[in-house]
Coordinates of C-alpha atoms in Angstrom, one line a residue:
Chain A
X1 CA 71.6 138.9 94.6
X2 CA 74.7 141.0 94.5
X3 CA 78.0 139.3 94.0
X4 CA 81.0 140.7 95.6
X5 CA 83.8 141.9 93.4
X6 CA 86.0 139.2 94.8
X7 CA 83.6 136.5 93.8
X8 CA 83.2 138.0 90.3
X9 CA 86.9 138.2 89.9
X10 CA 87.5 134.7 91.1
X11 CA 84.7 133.0 89.3
X12 CA 84.6 134.9 86.0
X13 CA 87.9 136.6 85.4
X14 CA 90.5 134.1 86.6
X15 CA 89.1 131.2 84.6
X16 CA 89.9 133.3 81.6
X17 CA 93.6 133.5 82.4
X18 CA 94.7 130.7 80.1
X19 CA 93.0 132.4 77.1
X20 CA 94.1 135.8 78.3
X21 CA 97.7 134.7 78.5
X22 CA 97.6 133.2 75.0
X23 CA 96.3 136.5 73.8
X24 CA 99.0 138.5 75.5
X25 CA 101.7 136.1 74.4
X26 CA 100.6 136.3 70.8
X27 CA 100.7 140.1 70.9
X28 CA 103.6 141.0 73.0
X29 CA 107.1 139.9 72.1
X30 CA 108.7 140.0 75.5
X31 CA 107.7 137.0 77.6
X32 CA 109.2 138.4 80.7
X33 CA 106.7 141.3 80.7
X34 CA 103.7 139.1 80.8
X35 CA 103.3 138.7 84.5
X36 CA 103.4 142.5 84.9
X37 CA 101.0 143.0 82.1
X38 CA 98.6 140.6 83.6
X39 CA 98.9 142.2 87.0
X40 CA 98.3 145.7 85.7
X41 CA 95.3 144.4 83.8
X42 CA 93.8 142.7 86.8
X43 CA 94.2 145.8 88.9
X44 CA 92.4 147.8 86.2
X45 CA 89.6 145.3 85.9
X46 CA 89.1 145.0 89.6
X47 CA 89.0 148.7 90.2
X48 CA 86.6 149.2 87.4
X49 CA 84.3 146.5 88.7
X50 CA 84.1 148.2 92.0
X51 CA 81.9 150.7 90.3
X52 CA 79.7 148.0 88.8
X53 CA 80.1 144.5 87.5
X54 CA 80.2 144.3 83.8
X55 CA 77.5 142.5 81.9
X56 CA 79.9 140.5 79.6
X57 CA 83.0 139.6 81.5
X58 CA 84.8 138.1 78.6
X59 CA 84.4 141.1 76.3
X60 CA 85.2 143.4 79.2
X61 CA 88.4 141.5 79.9
X62 CA 89.7 141.3 76.4
X63 CA 88.8 144.8 75.5
X64 CA 90.7 146.0 78.5
X65 CA 93.6 143.8 77.5
X66 CA 93.7 145.2 74.1
X67 CA 93.7 148.8 75.4
X68 CA 96.4 148.0 77.8
X69 CA 98.6 146.7 75.0
X70 CA 97.9 149.7 72.9
X71 CA 98.9 152.0 75.6
X72 CA 102.0 150.1 76.3
X73 CA 103.0 150.0 72.7
X74 CA 102.5 153.7 72.3
X75 CA 104.9 154.2 75.2
X76 CA 107.3 151.6 74.0
X77 CA 107.4 152.8 70.5
X78 CA 109.3 155.8 71.5
X79 CA 112.2 153.6 72.3
X80 CA 111.9 150.5 70.3
X81 CA 109.7 149.2 67.6
X82 CA 110.2 145.6 68.6
X83 CA 107.3 145.2 71.0
X84 CA 104.5 144.9 68.6
X85 CA 104.8 145.0 64.8
X86 CA 101.5 146.7 64.1
X87 CA 98.8 148.1 66.3
X88 CA 96.3 146.6 63.9
X89 CA 97.4 143.2 65.1
X90 CA 96.0 144.0 68.4
X91 CA 92.4 144.2 67.1
X92 CA 90.7 141.3 68.6
X93 CA 87.2 140.3 67.7
X94 CA 85.5 138.1 70.2
X95 CA 85.3 135.4 67.6
X96 CA 89.0 134.9 67.6
X97 CA 89.1 134.4 71.4
X98 CA 89.0 130.7 71.5
X99 CA 86.8 129.7 74.4
X100 CA 88.2 127.1 76.8
X101 CA 86.7 123.8 75.7
X102 CA 85.7 121.7 78.6
X103 CA 88.8 120.1 79.8
X104 CA 88.3 116.6 81.0
X105 CA 89.5 115.6 84.5
X106 CA 92.1 113.4 82.9
X107 CA 93.5 116.3 80.9
X108 CA 93.6 118.4 84.0
X109 CA 95.5 115.8 85.8
X110 CA 97.9 115.3 83.0
X111 CA 98.5 119.0 83.0
X112 CA 99.2 118.9 86.7
X113 CA 101.6 116.1 86.1
X114 CA 103.3 118.1 83.5
X115 CA 103.6 121.0 85.8
X116 CA 105.1 118.8 88.5
X117 CA 107.6 117.4 86.0
X118 CA 108.7 120.9 85.1
X119 CA 109.7 121.7 88.7
X120 CA 113.3 121.4 89.8
X121 CA 113.7 117.9 91.3
X122 CA 114.1 118.9 95.0
X123 CA 111.2 121.4 94.7
X124 CA 109.1 118.7 93.2
X125 CA 109.8 116.3 96.0
X126 CA 108.7 119.0 98.5
X127 CA 105.5 119.9 96.7
X128 CA 104.6 116.3 96.3
X129 CA 105.2 115.4 100.0
X130 CA 103.4 118.5 101.2
X131 CA 100.5 118.9 98.8
X132 CA 99.8 115.4 97.6
X133 CA 100.9 113.2 100.4
X134 CA 99.9 115.8 102.9
X135 CA 102.9 115.7 105.2
X136 CA 103.5 118.6 107.5
X137 CA 106.4 121.0 107.1
X138 CA 108.3 119.3 109.8
X139 CA 107.7 115.8 108.5
X140 CA 108.7 116.9 105.0
X141 CA 111.9 118.4 106.3
X142 CA 112.8 115.3 108.2
X143 CA 112.1 113.0 105.4
X144 CA 114.2 114.9 102.9
X145 CA 116.9 115.8 105.4
X146 CA 116.6 119.5 104.9
X147 CA 115.6 122.4 107.1
X148 CA 112.0 123.7 107.5
X149 CA 113.1 127.0 106.0
X150 CA 114.3 125.2 102.9
X151 CA 111.0 123.4 102.7
X152 CA 109.2 126.7 102.8
X153 CA 111.4 128.1 100.1
X154 CA 110.7 125.1 97.8
X155 CA 107.0 125.4 98.5
X156 CA 107.0 129.0 97.6
X157 CA 108.6 128.4 94.3
X158 CA 106.8 125.3 93.6
X159 CA 103.3 126.7 94.2
X160 CA 104.0 129.8 92.3
X161 CA 105.3 127.8 89.4
X162 CA 102.5 125.2 89.5
X163 CA 99.8 127.9 89.7
X164 CA 101.4 129.8 86.9
X165 CA 101.5 126.7 84.8
X166 CA 97.9 125.6 85.5
X167 CA 96.7 129.1 84.6
X168 CA 98.3 129.0 81.2
X169 CA 101.8 130.3 82.0
X170 CA 105.2 128.8 81.4
X171 CA 105.6 127.5 84.9
X172 CA 109.0 129.2 85.2
X173 CA 109.3 131.9 87.8
X174 CA 112.0 134.5 87.9
X175 CA 113.4 134.1 91.4
X176 CA 114.4 137.7 91.5
X177 CA 111.1 139.1 92.7
X178 CA 112.3 142.7 92.2
X179 CA 112.6 143.3 88.5
X180 CA 115.3 145.6 87.2
X181 CA 114.2 149.2 86.7
X182 CA 111.5 149.2 84.1
X183 CA 111.8 152.8 83.3
X184 CA 114.4 152.2 80.6
X185 CA 112.2 149.9 78.7
X186 CA 109.2 152.2 78.6
X187 CA 110.7 155.5 77.6
X188 CA 111.8 158.9 78.8
Chain B
X1 CA 108.3 159.4 82.7
X2 CA 104.7 159.5 83.7
X3 CA 104.3 158.0 87.2
X4 CA 101.0 156.4 87.2
X5 CA 99.8 154.4 90.2
X6 CA 100.1 151.3 88.2
X7 CA 103.8 151.8 87.6
X8 CA 104.2 150.4 91.1
X9 CA 102.3 147.2 90.3
X10 CA 104.3 147.0 87.1
X11 CA 107.6 146.9 88.8
X12 CA 106.6 144.5 91.5
X13 CA 104.2 141.9 90.2
X14 CA 106.6 139.2 91.0
X15 CA 107.3 140.5 94.4
X16 CA 103.6 140.8 95.2
X17 CA 102.9 137.4 93.9
X18 CA 105.7 136.0 96.1
X19 CA 104.2 137.7 99.1
X20 CA 100.7 136.4 98.3
X21 CA 102.1 132.8 98.2
X22 CA 104.0 133.5 101.4
X23 CA 100.7 134.5 103.1
X24 CA 98.9 131.6 101.7
X25 CA 101.5 129.2 103.0
X26 CA 101.5 130.9 106.4
X27 CA 97.8 130.6 106.7
X28 CA 98.2 126.8 106.6
X29 CA 100.3 126.7 109.7
X30 CA 98.5 125.4 112.7
X31 CA 99.4 128.5 114.7
X32 CA 97.5 130.9 112.4
X33 CA 95.4 133.1 114.6
X34 CA 93.3 136.2 114.5
X35 CA 96.2 138.6 114.7
X36 CA 97.7 136.9 111.6
X37 CA 94.4 137.2 109.9
X38 CA 94.2 140.9 110.7
X39 CA 97.7 141.4 109.3
X40 CA 96.7 139.6 106.1
X41 CA 93.5 141.7 105.8
X42 CA 95.6 144.8 106.3
X43 CA 98.0 143.7 103.5
X44 CA 95.1 143.0 101.2
X45 CA 93.6 146.4 101.9
X46 CA 96.8 148.2 101.1
X47 CA 96.3 148.0 97.3
X48 CA 94.2 146.3 94.6
X49 CA 97.4 144.8 93.3
X50 CA 97.8 142.8 96.6
X51 CA 94.1 141.8 96.5
X52 CA 94.1 140.5 92.9
X53 CA 97.4 138.7 93.4
X54 CA 95.9 137.0 96.4
X55 CA 92.7 136.0 94.6
X56 CA 94.7 134.6 91.8
X57 CA 96.9 132.5 94.1
X58 CA 93.9 131.3 96.0
X59 CA 92.2 130.3 92.8
X60 CA 95.3 128.5 91.4
X61 CA 95.9 126.9 94.7
X62 CA 92.5 125.4 94.8
X63 CA 92.9 124.1 91.3
X64 CA 96.0 122.2 92.3
X65 CA 94.5 121.0 95.6
X66 CA 91.4 119.8 93.8
X67 CA 93.3 117.9 91.3
X68 CA 95.8 116.4 93.8
X69 CA 93.0 115.0 95.8
X70 CA 90.6 114.0 93.1
X71 CA 88.7 110.9 93.4
X72 CA 86.8 109.0 90.7
X73 CA 83.6 110.2 92.3
X74 CA 84.7 113.8 91.9
X75 CA 85.6 113.3 88.3
X76 CA 82.8 111.2 86.8
X77 CA 84.2 111.8 83.3
X78 CA 87.4 110.1 84.2
X79 CA 87.4 107.6 81.4
X80 CA 85.4 109.5 78.9
X81 CA 86.6 112.5 77.1
X82 CA 84.1 115.4 77.5
X83 CA 84.6 116.8 74.0
X84 CA 81.5 116.1 71.9
X85 CA 82.2 113.8 69.0
X86 CA 81.6 116.3 66.2
X87 CA 84.4 118.5 67.3
X88 CA 87.0 115.8 67.0
X89 CA 88.9 115.4 63.8
X90 CA 87.4 112.5 61.9
X91 CA 84.2 112.9 63.8
X92 CA 84.2 109.4 65.3
X93 CA 83.9 109.1 69.0
X94 CA 86.8 107.5 70.7
X95 CA 86.5 104.1 72.3
X96 CA 86.4 104.4 76.1
X97 CA 89.8 103.9 77.6
X98 CA 90.6 101.9 80.6
X99 CA 92.1 104.5 82.6
X100 CA 94.2 104.5 85.7
X101 CA 92.0 105.5 88.6
X102 CA 93.8 107.5 91.2
X103 CA 92.1 107.2 94.5
X104 CA 93.3 108.7 97.7
X105 CA 92.0 107.2 100.8
X106 CA 92.0 110.4 102.9
X107 CA 89.6 113.2 102.9
X108 CA 90.1 116.9 102.8
X109 CA 87.8 117.4 105.7
X110 CA 90.0 115.4 108.0
X111 CA 92.9 117.5 107.0
X112 CA 91.0 120.7 107.6
X113 CA 90.1 119.5 111.0
X114 CA 93.8 119.5 111.7
X115 CA 94.2 115.9 112.4
X116 CA 97.2 114.2 110.9
X117 CA 95.8 111.2 109.2
X118 CA 98.0 108.6 107.9
X119 CA 97.0 107.9 104.4
X120 CA 97.9 105.6 101.6
X121 CA 97.9 106.1 97.9
X122 CA 95.7 103.5 96.4
X123 CA 95.7 103.7 92.6
X124 CA 93.6 100.9 91.4
X125 CA 93.9 99.5 87.9
X126 CA 92.3 96.5 86.4
X127 CA 95.5 94.6 87.0
X128 CA 95.5 95.3 90.7
X129 CA 92.0 94.2 91.2
X130 CA 92.7 90.8 89.9
X131 CA 95.8 90.7 92.0
X132 CA 93.7 91.4 95.1
X133 CA 91.4 88.5 94.3
X134 CA 94.4 86.2 94.1
X135 CA 95.7 87.3 97.5
X136 CA 93.2 85.3 99.3
X137 CA 92.9 85.6 103.0
X138 CA 94.7 88.6 104.3
X139 CA 94.5 90.8 107.4
X140 CA 91.9 93.5 107.1
X141 CA 94.4 96.2 107.1
X142 CA 96.3 95.0 104.0
X143 CA 95.8 97.2 100.9
X144 CA 97.0 96.4 97.5
X145 CA 98.5 99.4 95.7
X146 CA 100.4 99.9 92.6
X147 CA 103.1 102.5 92.6
X148 CA 103.8 103.9 89.1
X149 CA 106.7 104.1 87.1
X150 CA 104.8 103.0 84.0
X151 CA 101.5 101.3 83.3
X152 CA 101.6 99.1 80.3
X153 CA 97.8 99.2 79.9
X154 CA 97.4 102.9 79.5
X155 CA 99.1 106.0 78.5
X156 CA 98.8 107.2 82.0
X157 CA 100.8 109.5 84.1
X158 CA 104.2 108.9 85.3
X159 CA 102.9 109.4 88.7
X160 CA 106.2 109.4 90.3
X161 CA 106.3 106.8 93.1
X162 CA 106.0 107.9 96.5
X163 CA 105.7 107.7 100.1
X164 CA 104.1 104.9 101.9
X165 CA 103.4 104.6 105.5
X166 CA 101.5 102.4 107.9
X167 CA 99.7 103.1 111.1
X168 CA 100.6 101.4 114.3
X169 CA 99.3 97.8 114.1
X170 CA 98.7 98.0 110.3
X171 CA 100.4 96.3 107.4
X172 CA 100.4 97.2 103.8
X173 CA 101.6 95.6 100.5
X174 CA 102.8 97.8 97.7
X175 CA 103.5 96.4 94.2
X176 CA 106.2 98.3 92.4
X177 CA 106.3 98.9 88.7
X178 CA 109.1 96.4 88.2
X179 CA 107.1 93.6 89.6
X180 CA 108.7 93.7 93.1
X181 CA 106.5 93.7 96.2
X182 CA 107.1 95.6 99.4
X183 CA 105.3 94.6 102.6
X184 CA 105.3 97.3 105.2
X185 CA 105.0 96.3 108.8
X186 CA 103.6 98.3 111.6
X187 CA 104.5 102.0 112.0
X188 CA 106.7 102.1 109.0
X189 CA 107.6 104.9 106.6
X190 CA 109.4 104.5 103.3
X191 CA 109.7 105.9 99.9
X192 CA 110.0 103.9 96.7
X193 CA 111.3 105.1 93.4
X194 CA 111.3 102.8 90.4
X195 CA 112.0 104.0 87.0
X196 CA 113.9 103.0 83.9
X197 CA 117.3 103.2 85.4
X198 CA 117.0 102.5 89.1
X199 CA 115.1 100.9 91.9
X200 CA 115.5 102.7 95.2
X201 CA 113.7 102.5 98.5
X202 CA 114.4 104.7 101.5
X203 CA 113.4 103.2 104.8
X204 CA 112.9 106.0 107.2
X205 CA 111.5 104.0 110.0
X206 CA 110.0 100.6 110.7
X207 CA 110.3 97.4 108.8
X208 CA 109.5 96.0 105.4
X209 CA 109.8 92.8 103.6
X210 CA 111.0 92.9 100.0
X211 CA 110.2 90.4 97.3
X212 CA 112.4 91.7 94.5
X213 CA 112.0 90.9 90.9
X214 CA 115.2 89.9 89.3
X215 CA 116.7 92.6 87.0
X216 CA 120.5 92.6 86.8
X217 CA 120.3 95.8 84.9
X218 CA 118.8 97.6 87.8
X219 CA 120.1 96.8 91.2
X220 CA 117.5 97.1 93.9
X221 CA 118.8 99.3 96.7
X222 CA 117.3 99.9 100.2
X223 CA 118.7 102.8 102.1
X224 CA 118.2 102.5 105.9
X225 CA 120.0 104.9 108.2
X226 CA 123.7 104.8 107.3
X227 CA 123.5 101.5 105.6
X228 CA 122.3 100.3 102.2
X229 CA 121.2 96.9 101.1
X230 CA 121.9 96.0 97.6
X231 CA 120.2 93.1 95.9
X232 CA 119.8 91.6 92.5
X233 CA 116.7 89.7 93.0
X234 CA 115.7 88.0 96.2
X235 CA 113.5 88.1 99.3
X236 CA 114.6 89.8 102.5
X237 CA 113.4 92.1 105.1
X238 CA 115.0 95.3 106.5
X239 CA 114.2 96.6 109.9
X240 CA 115.4 99.9 111.1
X241 CA 115.3 101.1 114.7
X242 CA 117.0 104.4 114.6
X243 CA 120.6 103.5 114.0
X244 CA 120.2 99.8 114.2
X245 CA 119.5 98.0 111.0
X246 CA 118.6 94.3 110.7
X247 CA 118.5 92.5 107.4
X248 CA 117.0 89.1 107.3
X249 CA 117.5 87.1 104.1
X250 CA 114.8 84.6 103.1
X251 CA 116.0 83.9 99.6
X252 CA 119.0 84.8 97.5
X253 CA 121.8 87.1 98.6
X254 CA 122.2 90.7 99.7
X255 CA 125.1 92.9 100.2
X256 CA 125.0 95.3 103.2
X257 CA 127.2 98.3 102.8
X258 CA 127.9 101.5 104.6
X259 CA 126.6 104.6 103.0
X260 CA 129.4 107.0 103.7
X261 CA 132.1 105.1 105.6
X262 CA 134.7 107.1 107.4
X263 CA 137.2 104.5 106.5
X264 CA 136.9 101.8 103.9
X265 CA 134.7 99.0 105.1
X266 CA 134.1 95.7 103.4
X267 CA 130.5 95.0 102.6
X268 CA 128.9 92.1 104.3
X269 CA 127.2 89.5 102.1
X270 CA 124.4 87.6 103.6
X271 CA 122.7 84.6 102.1
X272 CA 119.5 82.7 102.6
X273 CA 118.8 82.1 106.3
X274 CA 121.3 84.6 107.5
X275 CA 120.7 87.8 109.4
X276 CA 122.8 90.9 109.5
X277 CA 122.6 93.3 112.4
X278 CA 124.4 96.6 111.6
X279 CA 124.9 99.3 114.2
X280 CA 127.4 102.1 114.2
X281 CA 130.7 100.6 113.0
X282 CA 129.7 97.0 113.5
X283 CA 128.0 94.4 111.4
X284 CA 127.1 91.1 113.0
X285 CA 126.4 88.2 110.7
X286 CA 124.2 85.6 112.3
X287 CA 124.5 82.2 110.8
X288 CA 121.6 80.5 109.2
X289 CA 118.9 79.1 111.4
X290 CA 115.5 78.6 109.9
X291 CA 113.7 79.2 113.2
X292 CA 115.3 82.6 113.5
X293 CA 114.1 83.5 110.0
X294 CA 110.7 82.3 110.9
X295 CA 110.6 84.4 114.0
X296 CA 112.0 87.5 112.2
X297 CA 109.3 87.3 109.5
X298 CA 106.3 86.1 111.5
X299 CA 104.9 89.6 111.4
X300 CA 104.0 88.9 107.8
X301 CA 101.3 86.6 109.1
X302 CA 100.4 89.1 111.8
X303 CA 102.3 87.2 114.5
X304 CA 104.9 87.7 117.0
X305 CA 107.1 84.8 117.9
X306 CA 109.3 84.6 120.9
X307 CA 111.9 82.0 121.8
X308 CA 113.0 82.6 125.4
X309 CA 112.8 86.4 124.9
X310 CA 112.7 88.5 128.0
X311 CA 109.4 90.1 128.9
X312 CA 111.1 93.4 128.4
X313 CA 111.9 92.5 124.8
X314 CA 108.5 91.0 124.2
X315 CA 106.8 94.1 125.6
X316 CA 108.8 96.3 123.3
X317 CA 107.8 94.3 120.3
X318 CA 104.1 94.4 121.2
X319 CA 104.4 98.1 121.7
X320 CA 105.3 98.5 118.1
X321 CA 102.0 97.1 117.1
X322 CA 99.6 98.6 119.6
X323 CA 98.6 102.0 120.8
X324 CA 98.2 100.7 124.3
X325 CA 101.8 100.4 125.6
X326 CA 103.2 98.0 128.0
X327 CA 105.5 99.2 130.7
X328 CA 107.8 96.7 132.5
X329 CA 109.8 98.4 135.1
X330 CA 109.7 95.7 137.7
X331 CA 113.2 94.2 137.4
X332 CA 112.2 90.8 138.4
X333 CA 109.3 90.6 136.0
X334 CA 111.4 92.1 133.2
X335 CA 113.6 89.0 133.1
X336 CA 110.8 86.5 132.8
X337 CA 111.3 84.4 129.7
X338 CA 108.5 84.3 127.1
X339 CA 108.1 81.8 124.3
X340 CA 105.4 81.3 121.9
X341 CA 103.5 82.7 118.9
X342 CA 101.1 85.5 119.4
X343 CA 98.7 87.6 117.4
X344 CA 100.5 91.0 117.3
X345 CA 97.3 93.0 117.5
X346 CA 95.7 90.9 120.3
X347 CA 97.3 92.5 123.3
X348 CA 94.6 91.3 125.6
X349 CA 95.3 87.7 124.8
X350 CA 99.0 88.3 125.6
X351 CA 98.1 90.0 128.9
X352 CA 95.8 87.1 129.9
X353 CA 98.7 84.7 129.3
X354 CA 101.0 86.8 131.4
X355 CA 98.5 86.7 134.2
X356 CA 97.5 83.0 134.0
X357 CA 100.7 81.3 132.9
X358 CA 103.3 83.6 134.3
X359 CA 101.4 84.8 137.4
X360 CA 102.1 88.5 136.6
X361 CA 100.0 91.5 137.5
X362 CA 98.7 94.1 135.0
X363 CA 97.7 97.5 136.2
X364 CA 96.4 100.5 134.2
X365 CA 98.7 103.4 134.9
X366 CA 97.6 106.5 133.0
X367 CA 97.8 105.4 129.4
X368 CA 100.2 102.6 130.1
X369 CA 99.8 99.0 131.2
X370 CA 102.2 98.3 134.0
X371 CA 103.4 94.7 134.3
X372 CA 104.8 93.5 137.6
X373 CA 105.7 90.3 139.3

């Protein structure tokens, strides 16, 4: 039975994100770069998988992550040595990748609660009413005395932040979606 | 600078993620159609960066959804940690904890079907189960719920208190973390927030009876329309019909204030047996009369009581509790005086009475019941 690349990606790669983010965070000094690194990695993984799904997803993912960081460091080194102290630090043996232990439902729920608590108050209200209480956009807007457009904006931020948090990120989203020109950080 | 294809993804991961969430939100709107789907498919096909961002958002979304709607049946390990004993420091297995069970009485399937279901949050803890047994006879629609600030019994979630609502004809009792109780009448929507520093209820529509635990350090405040009701510890009901707010005091005292007065206005203090009717700039204080209080609070037993009310008024009251609506547009019939105590949900009994005792005619007119002389 052939699995589609989408299924493979969703079922085997994405669950690794918490561990992956830990790895990236440990090995890359600039927290702000992490979403971009992750994105670039995911694109590489997906494109590679189009030519054939890997046997061992975890090894595949972390090897690719390591290579990505190495390449980035090589480019960054030209400008600054601050990104990674030593290329050797990047060597990752599979043993050091701590597998996700089975998280109990309670812990998952606690994590969700934490994620919710980390949201700005108004945003949290909107997310709670929409996602947990199940109100419609219009009902939510009426109850909070705000416009539907504002409800949408809060939902955008809230879902991004919650998803980021649940997948091992910080839960804080930079609202400026367009990042400043990256060319400077990477080199001539 | 080498311009690899991935440079683009690099610069815009945040923007792409934002778009993916936008798409995901848009897909939930009831007016999502094939054209939208085609647009989404086109956006996904544009680049792998779009596709992986989408898959990631979908994955994370489902995680959140799944947790938000978890039931004890879905999470059988609710009270038992899954980690095997030998991995735990010390090696001893933990004693099973009495957890807070979060149960949501709605289902995802209903939501997916597009129906808007009214739902109630029913966290059930050992405390509440005992409470339910003590309640004794109650209407079938009454549910006992506990809204969190804090649970003493467990280290559970500060599941911030929320939104409660009742269907037409239903009633619901909510127990707040401070020991206060709120009874929601028919077709009511309110939000309760109780934490260390404050106790606040917002009554969006409908009617609720409050049995407030005494706590001078935390005033209990009910916001209704442009009024607020401030109490220290007492029993009273607040009913809101758009901009008309009625406060009925069963025990103790309340202060009814304007939220944002254009000009300074003295608050009205009402005591046991009194009723305050506030509308626009006017508050009317109705002097104590036990029968009036009884009539105003009869809904708590599931009854409607009228004392020489016009049929028009009585019909309007019944309409709050029933999906089948009465229409009284015959002027002569509308002035008929009705007295008595009725079961709010038993519209048929009321109609029979109208026919037999008052000689009125009832006709089905579309989805209404027309009453005439």
